[in-house]
Coordinates of C-alpha atoms in Angstrom, one line a residue:
Chain A
M1 CA -95.4 -100.8 13.3
K2 CA -93.2 -101.3 10.5
I3 CA -90.2 -103.5 11.9
G4 CA -87.0 -104.1 9.8
I5 CA -85.2 -107.3 10.4
L6 CA -81.6 -107.4 9.3
G7 CA -80.4 -110.9 8.9
L8 CA -83.1 -113.4 7.9
G9 CA -81.4 -116.9 9.6
L10 CA -83.3 -119.0 12.1
I11 CA -83.8 -115.9 14.7
G12 CA -84.4 -113.1 12.1
G13 CA -86.9 -115.5 10.0
S14 CA -88.8 -116.5 13.2
L15 CA -89.3 -113.1 14.9
G16 CA -90.8 -112.1 10.9
F17 CA -93.3 -115.0 11.3
D18 CA -94.3 -114.2 14.6
L19 CA -94.2 -110.2 14.2
R20 CA -96.2 -110.2 10.9
S21 CA -98.6 -112.6 12.4
Q22 CA -99.5 -109.5 15.2
G23 CA -100.2 -107.6 12.4
H24 CA -96.6 -105.7 12.0
Y25 CA -95.3 -104.8 8.3
V26 CA -92.3 -106.4 8.4
L27 CA -89.3 -105.7 6.2
G28 CA -86.2 -107.8 5.8
V29 CA -82.5 -107.7 4.4
S30 CA -80.0 -110.5 3.7
R31 CA -76.8 -110.3 2.3
R32 CA -78.4 -113.2 0.1
E33 CA -80.7 -112.6 -2.9
L34 CA -81.9 -116.2 -2.5
T35 CA -82.7 -115.9 1.3
C36 CA -84.5 -112.5 0.5
Q37 CA -86.7 -114.8 -2.1
K38 CA -87.1 -117.7 0.4
A39 CA -88.3 -115.2 3.4
M40 CA -91.0 -113.6 0.9
E41 CA -91.8 -117.0 -0.4
I42 CA -92.5 -118.5 3.1
G43 CA -94.3 -115.6 4.4
S44 CA -91.6 -114.4 6.9
V45 CA -91.4 -110.9 5.7
D46 CA -93.8 -108.6 3.7
Q47 CA -90.7 -107.4 1.7
A48 CA -87.3 -108.3 1.7
S49 CA -84.1 -106.7 -0.1
V50 CA -80.2 -107.1 -0.4
D51 CA -80.1 -103.3 0.1
L52 CA -80.1 -101.5 3.7
S53 CA -81.8 -98.8 2.3
L54 CA -85.3 -101.0 2.4
L55 CA -85.3 -100.6 6.2
V56 CA -85.5 -96.7 5.9
S57 CA -89.0 -96.0 6.8
S58 CA -88.8 -99.0 9.9
E59 CA -89.5 -97.6 13.2
L60 CA -87.8 -100.5 15.0
I61 CA -85.0 -102.8 13.7
F62 CA -84.0 -106.2 15.1
V63 CA -80.0 -107.1 14.0
C64 CA -79.8 -110.8 13.5
T65 CA -76.7 -110.9 11.7
P66 CA -74.0 -113.5 12.8
I67 CA -72.6 -111.8 16.4
G68 CA -69.5 -110.4 14.6
L69 CA -71.4 -108.6 12.2
I70 CA -73.6 -106.9 14.3
V71 CA -71.5 -104.0 15.0
P72 CA -70.1 -103.2 11.5
Q73 CA -73.6 -103.8 10.3
I74 CA -75.3 -101.3 12.4
K75 CA -72.7 -98.9 11.6
E76 CA -73.4 -99.3 7.6
L77 CA -77.0 -98.9 8.3
I78 CA -76.8 -96.0 10.7
P79 CA -76.8 -93.3 7.7
Y80 CA -80.2 -94.7 6.4
L81 CA -82.3 -94.4 9.3
H82 CA -84.3 -91.5 10.9
K83 CA -82.9 -90.4 14.3
N84 CA -85.9 -91.7 16.0
T85 CA -85.5 -95.5 15.0
I86 CA -85.3 -97.9 17.6
I87 CA -82.5 -100.5 16.8
T88 CA -82.4 -103.8 18.8
D89 CA -79.8 -106.7 18.5
V90 CA -79.9 -110.4 19.3
G91 CA -76.3 -111.2 19.9
S92 CA -75.5 -113.7 22.5
V93 CA -72.9 -111.4 23.9
K94 CA -73.8 -108.0 25.2
G95 CA -71.3 -105.9 26.6
P96 CA -68.9 -105.3 23.3
I97 CA -71.9 -104.5 21.3
V98 CA -74.1 -102.6 23.6
H99 CA -70.7 -100.4 24.5
S100 CA -69.8 -100.1 20.7
I101 CA -73.2 -99.0 19.3
S102 CA -74.8 -96.8 22.4
P103 CA -72.2 -93.9 21.7
L104 CA -73.2 -94.1 18.3
W105 CA -77.0 -94.4 18.5
E106 CA -78.9 -93.1 21.6
N107 CA -82.1 -95.6 20.5
F108 CA -80.3 -98.6 20.9
I109 CA -81.2 -101.2 23.1
G110 CA -79.0 -104.7 23.1
G111 CA -81.4 -107.8 23.6
H112 CA -80.9 -111.6 23.6
P113 CA -83.5 -113.9 23.0
M114 CA -82.3 -117.5 24.2
A115 CA -84.4 -119.6 22.0
G116 CA -83.0 -121.5 19.0
N117 CA -82.3 -125.2 17.7
T118 CA -79.5 -127.1 16.1
S119 CA -80.9 -125.9 12.8
A120 CA -79.7 -122.6 10.9
G121 CA -80.9 -120.4 8.1
I122 CA -84.0 -118.9 6.9
E123 CA -85.2 -122.8 6.3
A124 CA -85.3 -123.4 9.8
A125 CA -87.6 -120.2 10.9
Q126 CA -90.7 -121.1 12.7
F127 CA -93.7 -119.5 14.4
N128 CA -93.7 -119.3 18.1
L129 CA -90.1 -120.0 18.2
F130 CA -89.5 -117.6 21.5
V131 CA -92.5 -119.0 23.3
N132 CA -91.5 -119.6 26.8
C133 CA -87.9 -118.5 26.2
P134 CA -86.0 -116.1 28.1
Y135 CA -85.3 -112.8 26.3
V136 CA -82.8 -110.6 28.4
I137 CA -83.1 -107.0 27.7
T138 CA -79.8 -105.1 28.6
P139 CA -80.5 -101.2 28.9
V140 CA -77.8 -98.9 30.0
A141 CA -78.1 -95.5 32.1
K142 CA -78.9 -93.4 29.0
T143 CA -81.5 -95.9 27.5
I144 CA -84.7 -94.2 26.8
K145 CA -87.7 -95.3 28.8
N146 CA -90.1 -95.2 26.0
N147 CA -87.8 -97.3 23.6
L148 CA -87.3 -99.8 26.4
T149 CA -91.4 -100.1 27.3
L150 CA -92.0 -100.5 23.4
L151 CA -89.3 -103.5 23.1
E152 CA -90.6 -104.9 26.0
E153 CA -94.2 -104.8 24.7
I154 CA -93.1 -106.6 21.3
V155 CA -90.9 -109.0 23.2
R156 CA -93.7 -109.9 25.5
S157 CA -95.9 -110.2 22.2
L158 CA -93.8 -113.2 21.2
G159 CA -94.6 -115.2 24.3
S160 CA -91.2 -114.9 26.2
N161 CA -90.4 -114.2 29.6
V162 CA -88.3 -110.8 29.7
Y163 CA -85.5 -110.5 32.1
Y164 CA -83.6 -107.2 32.4
C165 CA -79.8 -106.9 33.6
S166 CA -76.7 -104.8 32.3
P167 CA -74.7 -106.3 29.6
E168 CA -71.9 -107.4 31.9
Q169 CA -74.2 -109.0 34.2
H170 CA -75.7 -110.8 31.1
D171 CA -72.3 -111.9 29.9
R172 CA -71.3 -113.4 33.1
A173 CA -74.3 -115.4 33.5
V174 CA -74.3 -116.7 30.1
S175 CA -70.7 -117.4 30.8
W176 CA -71.5 -119.9 33.3
I177 CA -74.5 -121.5 31.7
S178 CA -73.7 -121.0 27.8
H179 CA -70.3 -120.6 27.0
L180 CA -68.9 -122.3 29.9
P181 CA -70.7 -125.8 29.2
V182 CA -69.4 -125.5 25.5
M183 CA -65.7 -125.6 26.5
V184 CA -65.9 -128.0 29.1
S185 CA -67.8 -130.2 26.9
A186 CA -65.2 -129.4 24.0
A187 CA -62.6 -130.4 26.4
L188 CA -63.9 -133.7 27.0
I189 CA -64.3 -134.9 23.3
D190 CA -60.8 -133.7 22.7
A191 CA -59.5 -135.8 25.6
C192 CA -61.2 -138.6 24.6
L193 CA -60.4 -138.6 21.0
N194 CA -56.7 -138.4 22.1
E195 CA -56.7 -141.7 23.8
T196 CA -53.7 -143.2 21.9
D197 CA -54.5 -147.1 22.6
L198 CA -56.7 -147.7 19.5
E199 CA -58.1 -150.8 21.2
I200 CA -59.5 -148.3 24.1
L201 CA -60.5 -145.6 21.5
E202 CA -62.7 -148.0 19.7
L203 CA -63.9 -149.7 22.5
A204 CA -64.7 -146.4 24.1
Q205 CA -66.7 -145.2 21.0
N206 CA -68.6 -148.5 20.8
L207 CA -69.7 -148.4 24.6
A208 CA -70.4 -144.5 24.6
S209 CA -74.2 -143.8 25.3
S210 CA -76.4 -141.2 26.4
G211 CA -74.3 -140.2 29.0
F212 CA -71.5 -139.2 26.8
R213 CA -73.9 -138.1 24.2
D214 CA -75.3 -135.5 26.4
T215 CA -72.2 -134.2 28.1
S216 CA -70.6 -133.9 24.9
R217 CA -73.1 -132.1 22.8
V218 CA -72.4 -128.6 23.2
G219 CA -68.9 -129.3 22.9
G220 CA -69.5 -130.9 19.4
G221 CA -71.7 -128.1 18.0
N222 CA -71.2 -125.1 15.8
P223 CA -67.6 -124.7 15.8
E224 CA -67.8 -120.9 14.3
L225 CA -70.6 -120.0 17.3
G226 CA -68.0 -121.7 19.9
V227 CA -65.4 -119.2 18.7
M228 CA -67.6 -116.4 18.7
M229 CA -68.7 -117.0 22.3
A230 CA -64.9 -117.3 23.3
Q231 CA -64.0 -114.1 21.3
Y232 CA -66.9 -111.7 22.1
N233 CA -67.2 -112.7 25.8
S234 CA -63.5 -113.7 26.7
Q235 CA -63.0 -112.1 29.6
A236 CA -66.0 -113.6 31.6
L237 CA -65.5 -116.9 30.4
V238 CA -61.7 -117.0 30.8
N239 CA -63.0 -116.2 34.5
S240 CA -65.5 -119.0 34.8
L241 CA -62.8 -121.7 33.0
H242 CA -60.4 -120.9 35.9
Q243 CA -62.9 -121.2 38.9
Y244 CA -64.3 -124.5 36.9
R245 CA -60.5 -125.6 36.7
D246 CA -60.1 -125.0 40.7
H247 CA -63.4 -127.0 41.0
L248 CA -62.1 -129.5 38.7
D249 CA -58.9 -129.7 40.9
S250 CA -60.8 -130.3 43.8
F251 CA -62.4 -133.5 42.5
I252 CA -59.3 -134.7 41.1
K253 CA -57.7 -134.4 44.4
L254 CA -60.6 -136.0 46.6
I255 CA -60.5 -139.1 44.2
E256 CA -56.5 -139.0 44.6
E257 CA -56.8 -138.8 48.5
E258 CA -59.6 -141.9 48.4
N259 CA -62.1 -139.2 50.1
W260 CA -65.3 -140.9 49.3
E261 CA -67.2 -139.0 52.0
V262 CA -66.7 -135.5 51.1
L263 CA -67.0 -136.7 47.2
G264 CA -70.4 -138.0 48.1
E265 CA -71.0 -134.9 49.9
K266 CA -70.5 -133.0 46.7
L267 CA -72.3 -135.1 44.3
L268 CA -75.3 -134.9 46.7
F269 CA -75.0 -131.1 47.0
N270 CA -74.8 -131.1 43.1
Q271 CA -78.1 -133.4 43.0
H272 CA -79.9 -131.2 45.3
N273 CA -79.1 -127.8 43.8
R274 CA -79.3 -128.6 39.9
P275 CA -82.6 -128.4 39.5
R276 CA -82.6 -124.6 40.7
F277 CA -81.0 -124.2 36.9
L278 CA -83.8 -126.5 35.2
Chain B
M1 CA -81.9 -173.8 32.4
K2 CA -82.1 -172.6 36.0
I3 CA -80.8 -169.2 36.3
G4 CA -80.1 -167.3 39.5
I5 CA -80.3 -163.7 40.0
L6 CA -79.1 -162.2 43.1
G7 CA -80.0 -158.5 43.5
L8 CA -83.6 -157.7 42.2
G9 CA -83.2 -153.9 41.1
L10 CA -83.5 -152.4 38.0
I11 CA -81.3 -154.8 36.5
G12 CA -81.7 -157.9 38.3
G13 CA -85.4 -157.5 38.0
S14 CA -85.1 -156.8 34.1
L15 CA -82.9 -159.6 33.4
G16 CA -85.4 -161.9 35.3
F17 CA -88.3 -160.9 33.0
D18 CA -86.4 -161.5 29.6
L19 CA -84.9 -164.9 30.9
R20 CA -88.2 -166.0 32.0
S21 CA -89.6 -165.2 28.7
Q22 CA -87.1 -167.1 27.2
G23 CA -88.1 -170.2 28.9
H24 CA -85.4 -170.3 31.8
Y25 CA -86.4 -171.2 35.3
V26 CA -85.2 -167.8 37.3
L27 CA -84.6 -168.0 41.0
G28 CA -84.2 -164.6 42.6
V29 CA -82.5 -163.6 45.8
S30 CA -82.9 -160.0 47.4
R31 CA -81.9 -159.0 51.1
R32 CA -85.5 -157.6 51.3
E33 CA -88.5 -159.7 52.1
L34 CA -90.7 -157.3 50.2
T35 CA -88.6 -156.9 47.1
C36 CA -89.0 -160.7 46.9
Q37 CA -92.5 -160.7 47.1
K38 CA -92.9 -157.5 44.3
A39 CA -90.5 -159.6 42.1
M40 CA -92.9 -162.7 42.5
E41 CA -95.9 -160.6 42.0
I42 CA -94.7 -159.1 38.9
G43 CA -93.3 -162.0 37.1
S44 CA -89.8 -161.2 37.0
V45 CA -88.7 -164.5 38.8
D46 CA -90.2 -167.7 39.5
Q47 CA -89.4 -168.4 42.8
A48 CA -87.7 -165.5 45.3
S49 CA -85.9 -165.7 48.5
V50 CA -84.1 -163.7 51.2
D51 CA -81.7 -166.9 51.3
L52 CA -78.9 -167.4 49.3
S53 CA -79.6 -171.1 49.4
L54 CA -82.5 -170.6 47.3
L55 CA -79.7 -170.5 44.5
V56 CA -78.0 -173.9 45.3
S57 CA -79.7 -175.6 42.0
S58 CA -78.7 -172.7 39.8
E59 CA -76.6 -173.4 36.6
L60 CA -75.8 -170.0 36.0
I61 CA -75.8 -167.0 38.4
F62 CA -76.1 -163.2 37.3
V63 CA -75.0 -161.2 40.5
C64 CA -76.8 -157.6 40.2
T65 CA -76.0 -156.2 43.5
P66 CA -74.8 -152.6 44.3
I67 CA -70.9 -152.7 43.0
G68 CA -69.7 -152.3 46.4
L69 CA -71.6 -155.5 47.5
I70 CA -70.5 -158.1 44.4
V71 CA -67.3 -159.3 45.9
P72 CA -68.5 -160.0 49.5
Q73 CA -72.0 -161.4 48.1
I74 CA -70.3 -163.8 45.6
K75 CA -67.7 -164.9 48.8
E76 CA -70.9 -165.6 51.1
L77 CA -72.5 -167.8 47.8
I78 CA -69.7 -169.8 46.9
P79 CA -70.3 -172.3 50.2
Y80 CA -73.6 -173.1 48.7
L81 CA -72.8 -173.8 45.0
H82 CA -71.9 -176.8 42.7
K83 CA -68.8 -176.7 41.4
N84 CA -70.0 -176.4 38.2
T85 CA -72.1 -173.2 38.5
I86 CA -71.3 -170.3 36.3
I87 CA -71.1 -166.9 38.2
T88 CA -71.3 -163.6 36.2
D89 CA -71.7 -160.2 37.4
V90 CA -73.2 -157.1 36.0
G91 CA -71.1 -154.4 37.9
S92 CA -69.8 -151.3 36.0
V93 CA -66.1 -151.7 36.7
K94 CA -64.7 -154.9 36.3
G95 CA -61.1 -154.9 37.1
P96 CA -61.3 -155.2 41.0
I97 CA -63.9 -157.6 40.8
V98 CA -62.4 -160.2 38.3
H99 CA -59.1 -160.1 40.1
S100 CA -60.8 -160.4 43.3
I101 CA -63.3 -163.7 42.2
S102 CA -61.1 -165.4 39.7
P103 CA -58.8 -166.8 41.9
L104 CA -61.7 -168.1 44.4
W105 CA -64.3 -169.3 41.5
E106 CA -62.9 -170.8 37.8
N107 CA -66.4 -170.6 36.8
F108 CA -66.7 -166.7 37.1
I109 CA -67.0 -164.2 34.1
G110 CA -67.2 -160.7 34.8
G111 CA -69.7 -159.0 32.5
H112 CA -71.1 -155.2 32.2
P113 CA -74.8 -154.9 30.3
M114 CA -74.3 -151.1 29.7
A115 CA -78.2 -150.4 30.0
G116 CA -80.5 -148.7 32.4
N117 CA -82.2 -145.7 33.1
T118 CA -82.6 -142.8 35.7
S119 CA -85.0 -144.9 38.1
A120 CA -83.8 -147.9 40.3
G121 CA -85.3 -151.0 42.0
I122 CA -87.5 -153.6 41.1
E123 CA -90.3 -151.0 40.2
A124 CA -88.2 -149.9 37.2
A125 CA -87.6 -153.5 36.1
Q126 CA -88.7 -154.2 32.3
F127 CA -88.8 -156.1 29.5
N128 CA -86.3 -155.7 26.8
L129 CA -84.2 -153.5 28.8
F130 CA -80.8 -154.7 27.0
V131 CA -82.0 -154.7 23.7
N132 CA -79.3 -152.8 21.1
C133 CA -77.4 -152.1 24.4
P134 CA -73.7 -153.3 24.5
Y135 CA -73.1 -155.8 26.8
V136 CA -69.3 -156.5 27.6
I137 CA -67.8 -159.9 28.8
T138 CA -64.4 -159.7 30.1
P139 CA -62.9 -162.9 29.9
V140 CA -59.5 -163.8 31.6
A141 CA -56.7 -166.4 30.4
K142 CA -58.0 -169.1 32.5
T143 CA -61.9 -168.5 31.7
I144 CA -63.5 -171.9 30.5
K145 CA -64.3 -171.7 26.9
N146 CA -67.6 -173.5 27.4
N147 CA -69.0 -171.0 30.0
L148 CA -67.7 -168.5 27.6
T149 CA -70.1 -169.6 24.8
L150 CA -73.1 -170.3 27.2
L151 CA -73.1 -166.8 28.4
E152 CA -72.6 -165.1 25.4
E153 CA -75.7 -167.5 24.0
I154 CA -77.9 -165.7 27.0
V155 CA -76.6 -162.5 26.5
R156 CA -77.5 -162.5 22.8
S157 CA -81.2 -163.9 23.8
L158 CA -81.6 -160.4 25.3
G159 CA -80.7 -158.8 22.2
S160 CA -77.5 -157.4 23.3
N161 CA -74.7 -156.4 21.4
V162 CA -71.8 -158.4 22.8
Y163 CA -68.0 -157.0 23.0
Y164 CA -65.2 -158.8 24.4
C165 CA -62.4 -157.4 26.2
S166 CA -59.7 -157.3 29.1
P167 CA -61.2 -156.1 32.8
E168 CA -58.5 -153.3 32.4
Q169 CA -59.5 -152.5 28.8
H170 CA -63.2 -152.1 30.0
D171 CA -62.4 -150.2 32.8
R172 CA -60.3 -147.7 30.7
A173 CA -62.9 -147.4 27.9
V174 CA -65.8 -146.8 30.6
S175 CA -63.4 -144.0 32.4
W176 CA -63.6 -142.3 29.1
I177 CA -66.9 -142.2 28.6
S178 CA -68.8 -142.9 31.7
H179 CA -67.1 -142.0 34.8
L180 CA -65.1 -138.9 33.3
P181 CA -68.1 -137.3 32.1
V182 CA -69.6 -137.6 35.4
M183 CA -66.8 -135.8 37.1
V184 CA -66.7 -133.0 34.4
S185 CA -70.2 -132.3 34.4
A186 CA -70.0 -132.5 38.4
A187 CA -67.4 -129.7 38.5
L188 CA -69.4 -127.8 36.0
I189 CA -72.4 -127.7 38.5
D190 CA -70.1 -126.9 41.3
A191 CA -68.3 -124.2 39.8
C192 CA -71.7 -122.7 38.6
L193 CA -73.1 -123.0 42.0
N194 CA -70.3 -120.9 43.6
E195 CA -70.9 -118.0 42.0
T196 CA -70.6 -115.4 44.8
D197 CA -72.7 -112.6 43.2
L198 CA -76.3 -113.4 44.2
E199 CA -77.7 -111.5 41.1
I200 CA -75.5 -113.3 38.5
L201 CA -76.3 -116.9 40.2
E202 CA -80.1 -116.1 39.8
L203 CA -79.6 -114.6 36.7
A204 CA -77.9 -117.9 35.3
Q205 CA -80.6 -119.9 36.9
N206 CA -83.2 -118.2 34.7
L207 CA -81.4 -118.4 31.9
A208 CA -80.1 -121.8 31.5
S209 CA -81.5 -124.0 29.3
S210 CA -80.9 -127.0 27.1
G211 CA -77.1 -126.5 27.1
F212 CA -76.6 -126.6 30.5
R213 CA -79.2 -129.2 31.1
D214 CA -77.7 -132.1 29.0
T215 CA -74.0 -131.0 30.2
S216 CA -74.8 -130.9 33.8
R217 CA -77.2 -134.2 33.6
V218 CA -74.5 -137.0 34.7
G219 CA -72.8 -134.8 37.4
G220 CA -76.3 -133.9 38.8
G221 CA -77.4 -137.8 39.0
N222 CA -77.1 -140.4 41.9
P223 CA -74.5 -139.6 44.2
E224 CA -73.7 -143.1 45.5
L225 CA -73.2 -144.4 41.9
G226 CA -70.5 -141.4 41.3
V227 CA -68.7 -142.3 44.4
M228 CA -68.7 -146.0 43.4
M229 CA -67.4 -145.4 40.0
A230 CA -64.6 -143.2 41.4
Q231 CA -64.1 -145.8 44.2
Y232 CA -64.0 -148.7 42.0
N233 CA -62.0 -147.1 38.7
S234 CA -60.0 -144.4 40.5
Q235 CA -56.9 -145.6 38.6
A236 CA -58.4 -145.5 35.1
L237 CA -60.8 -142.3 36.2
V238 CA -57.6 -140.5 37.9
N239 CA -55.7 -140.9 34.2
S240 CA -58.7 -139.5 32.5
L241 CA -59.0 -136.8 34.5
H242 CA -55.5 -135.8 34.5
Q243 CA -55.3 -135.8 30.6
Y244 CA -58.9 -134.1 30.8
R245 CA -57.4 -131.1 32.4
D246 CA -54.3 -130.9 30.0
H247 CA -57.0 -130.4 27.4
L248 CA -58.9 -128.0 29.4
D249 CA -55.7 -126.0 29.7
S250 CA -54.9 -125.8 26.0
F251 CA -58.5 -124.5 25.7
I252 CA -57.8 -121.8 28.6
K253 CA -54.9 -121.0 26.8
L254 CA -56.2 -120.6 23.3
I255 CA -58.6 -118.4 24.6
E256 CA -56.6 -116.2 26.7
E257 CA -54.2 -116.1 23.5
E258 CA -57.1 -115.0 21.8
N259 CA -56.1 -117.8 19.2
W260 CA -59.3 -118.3 17.4
E261 CA -58.3 -119.9 14.3
V262 CA -56.6 -122.9 16.3
L263 CA -59.9 -122.8 18.4
G264 CA -61.9 -122.8 15.9
E265 CA -59.9 -125.8 14.3
K266 CA -60.3 -127.9 17.6
L267 CA -64.0 -127.4 17.6
L268 CA -64.4 -128.3 14.0
F269 CA -62.2 -131.5 14.8
N270 CA -64.6 -132.4 17.6
Q271 CA -67.7 -131.8 15.5
H272 CA -66.3 -134.0 12.9
N273 CA -65.5 -136.6 15.2
R274 CA -68.0 -136.6 18.2
P275 CA -70.2 -138.9 16.0
R276 CA -68.0 -141.8 16.1
F277 CA -68.8 -142.1 19.8
L278 CA -72.8 -142.0 19.0

């Protein structure tokens, strides 16, 4: 089929590679001419343009822009489309997007491929990025069954593992395992950097190894992404943060009270149950 | 020279390999006969025994027992030794150990090789474990200069990078980059596991990927080690935890106030400065 991709970065570019290799005809739109040229050169799309009208003949469109642009770009795109065109997005937050777009376009379905790497942009696009990664699809009551079947089929062809849930369930789940870790990890870096004794700070920097590196990784990542997670998923994230703070307080209390037995039980419980997330 | 190792686990066993390969004669003591046999078999020591008296002729002794046993074992060991024998330990907390032992043995020097892996025991012992790893030596005012020179020479022969500081500086630095991350990470696992909506919990477990895996790694590690860090370094750790909590609160406040500009600045600051710890 004819598939449009709006936003040719890591996700959009990689989708293009895989969809073309499945035999689809891929139309790509980027805000930057240079990205369009690059996407054509590397074979991630069949045709590319900075003009949204290129997507007019698409039967299905993946919106792969940064999260803050998804809603405005879809609004701009709608006037160009046939009423049967299916739109889906790949944003990492679903509630605000799904509830903004659903009333405007009945053939919209929210989605979130949980794949990526530390690189960004069309240069980072690759084949098989989505293989064995979760791909969450978030239908609502009025989602059209046939659209869902079609989207699921395409998503499965990428090698993804499909999960269905409501936009709210998605946002609460990712607030625990993706957005909360970013803030927890960011506060760790922030606290360490604020050690006022410069000898201790320098020593800490020299001695830090894999434990610090891993725990601080997501908190030292892309600032724009971190802000957008917080901005678009603030309700679920604030809830997770408050609950996290309560658990942190319990740890502090146990240590202050020198209750090593219960601290040990908690750490043992963690050790046993963490693999459920792996 | 004749070097004793008390405690033949990952660190003690690995020290044995390297010291023997430097041409030293290595005497090993373990509490378990089986460990002694194994250490001999794999060539980590020249001689091994469950009896502390084996160490009587050592010129330098590395105490490599679990942290809680270091002080009691050294007290038990002292009656067997010539007064010139140098004792050093490898405990990950230095203040309580150095201040307990220094008054009893003038030839004691605290140390902390910051090497290891997730395995434990003599079976995990390996050559070159300490290469390019920090090795902290924590002398005090009355430490004998010649002993320090000798220990530094041995430590350098392992390929380690030597750092000097006071026991208190060591404990404060590692509370930031090693002990605090464990508790921060443990509270994260604990909070996630306590999600009461079982559908959300299951979804979170299915969707969790590398971000969660890295941020939760040290909090889901060896519970005994976690307790000992807290137990032996509680003062510095509690201080770090309280400061961490303040920084966490600032992040929560920024998100609640929707102050995306300052949140973005903080995340950018983290991104720029985290590499100083890598």
